[in-house]
XYZ file of C-alpha atoms in Angstrom:
176
model
C 3.180 -10.174 27.249
C 0.719 -13.016 26.843
C -0.330 -12.634 30.464
C -1.042 -8.923 30.003
C -3.202 -9.646 26.927
C -5.085 -12.339 28.852
C -5.626 -10.029 31.808
C -6.873 -7.230 29.603
C -9.223 -9.554 27.691
C -10.561 -10.981 30.951
C -11.102 -7.543 32.432
C -12.849 -6.364 29.246
C -15.086 -9.439 29.205
C -16.068 -8.935 32.862
C -16.724 -5.240 32.217
C -18.945 -6.044 29.226
C -20.852 -8.662 31.209
C -21.446 -6.286 34.095
C -22.490 -3.480 31.737
C -24.858 -5.849 29.967
C -26.371 -6.921 33.300
C -27.065 -3.307 34.301
C -28.046 -2.113 30.817
C -31.552 -3.501 31.226
C -32.084 -0.966 34.014
C -30.787 2.008 32.007
C -33.184 4.172 29.995
C -31.299 6.702 27.851
C -32.528 10.088 26.724
C -30.740 12.543 24.407
C -31.420 16.260 24.319
C -30.107 19.084 22.165
C -30.131 21.883 24.722
C -29.642 24.673 22.187
C -32.540 23.510 20.047
C -34.724 22.869 23.102
C -34.173 26.346 24.491
C -34.157 28.308 21.248
C -36.667 26.264 19.283
C -39.665 27.343 21.348
C -42.431 29.729 20.278
C -41.201 32.212 22.890
C -37.661 32.194 21.405
C -38.976 32.504 17.869
C -41.076 35.502 18.897
C -38.090 37.128 20.628
C -35.800 36.625 17.660
C -38.449 37.987 15.305
C -38.790 41.087 17.482
C -35.023 41.504 17.394
C -34.914 41.224 13.611
C -37.743 43.770 13.314
C -36.122 46.231 15.680
C -34.975 49.517 14.158
C -31.456 49.173 15.548
C -30.991 45.666 14.131
C -32.415 46.580 10.805
C -30.210 49.684 10.554
C -27.042 47.693 11.168
C -28.173 44.907 8.847
C -28.969 47.313 6.019
C -25.676 49.071 6.492
C -23.812 45.770 6.317
C -25.704 44.795 3.160
C -24.921 48.195 1.591
C -21.220 47.707 2.372
C -21.269 44.198 0.894
C -22.945 45.533 -2.258
C -20.442 48.371 -2.534
C -17.546 45.899 -2.144
C -19.020 43.651 -4.851
C -19.397 46.537 -7.283
C -15.839 47.629 -6.549
C -14.532 44.080 -7.174
C -16.481 43.850 -10.428
C -15.060 47.193 -11.512
C -11.580 45.948 -10.646
C -12.042 42.786 -12.737
C -13.446 44.752 -15.643
C -11.132 47.782 -15.598
C -8.130 46.213 -13.863
C -5.878 45.810 -16.912
C -6.330 49.502 -17.876
C -6.034 50.909 -14.332
C -2.958 52.656 -13.072
C -0.988 51.295 -10.140
C -2.268 54.231 -8.101
C -5.875 53.396 -8.915
C -5.310 49.715 -8.108
C -3.760 50.611 -4.768
C -6.601 53.013 -3.962
C -9.162 50.306 -4.854
C -7.335 47.785 -2.701
C -7.408 50.156 0.243
C -11.099 50.925 -0.253
C -11.828 47.115 -0.420
C -9.810 46.556 2.756
C -11.740 49.350 4.502
C -15.087 47.924 3.348
C -14.018 44.462 4.510
C -13.242 45.784 7.983
C -16.541 47.703 8.108
C -18.468 44.567 7.071
C -16.632 42.490 9.700
C -17.403 45.079 12.410
C -21.106 45.288 11.418
C -21.420 41.442 11.323
C -19.867 41.301 14.804
C -22.396 43.868 15.959
C -25.254 41.801 14.532
C -23.796 38.690 16.251
C -23.711 40.653 19.533
C -27.372 41.530 19.130
C -28.217 37.841 18.631
C -25.942 36.750 21.575
C -27.645 39.291 23.823
C -31.067 38.088 22.711
C -30.040 34.465 23.387
C -28.852 35.443 26.856
C -32.155 37.176 27.585
C -34.107 34.129 26.382
C -31.924 31.882 28.504
C -32.554 34.043 31.593
C -36.277 34.156 30.948
C -36.699 30.501 30.076
C -33.867 28.763 31.987
C -35.836 27.806 35.093
C -38.834 26.655 33.045
C -36.439 24.578 30.865
C -34.944 22.883 33.926
C -38.364 22.100 35.318
C -39.666 20.703 32.026
C -36.593 18.537 31.529
C -36.845 17.231 35.080
C -40.568 16.428 34.628
C -39.903 14.663 31.332
C -37.029 12.659 32.639
C -39.205 11.458 35.532
C -42.242 10.789 33.341
C -40.227 8.829 30.777
C -38.152 7.045 33.347
C -34.883 8.287 31.859
C -31.894 7.205 33.962
C -29.154 8.574 31.711
C -29.455 11.887 29.857
C -26.929 12.624 27.102
C -26.507 15.951 25.449
C -26.750 15.997 21.663
C -26.500 18.783 19.166
C -23.524 20.626 17.727
C -21.369 20.627 20.855
C -22.139 17.027 21.769
C -19.886 14.056 22.170
C -22.707 11.764 21.056
C -21.719 10.506 17.616
C -25.050 8.888 16.781
C -28.275 8.144 18.544
C -31.605 6.651 17.533
C -34.246 9.366 17.287
C -36.326 7.300 19.658
C -34.094 8.415 22.482
C -34.299 12.109 21.601
C -36.516 14.133 23.981
C -35.727 17.545 22.445
C -39.044 17.997 20.690
C -40.886 16.791 23.792
C -39.156 19.549 25.768
C -39.985 22.173 23.146
C -43.657 21.074 23.080
C -43.905 21.114 26.900
C -42.304 24.560 27.109
C -44.661 25.873 24.439
C -47.640 24.440 26.349
C -46.457 26.143 29.547
C -46.127 29.445 27.671
C -49.802 29.385 26.574
């Protein structure tokens, strides 16, 4: 048991020493790909156009109307509930359930619009993004690029390593 501990400690020490020796040659960069791709002026313009489209507005307004109707129905149920018959309560419950399903469907439709827009932006900007990231990595001498953001495995990083805003700025410059 003691020999195993000693072997593990020795191996760990050697690993740390070798990592430390090579660490001087490593320059780390961190990027939030989602923010870099969808934080550009181009993406903002595209999302604004989506939100101003008649189809998107129509679905959004319908969803808001259903939410408003459901809230009024709930308020009525709270106010009149004690005096309502079982039949009225059941009818109200069914109406609320139907409104809830409608709201869910409409929200999914809105999410699909956004997902489609994101896909179009990715298709339009993907190659430019790859070129900009490659240029920045070379210019900054980055030897290890980590992916930050919501889906990242990076628990914490110093903002000095983050190149996301540099990518956004470079993509915006290339757009002009």
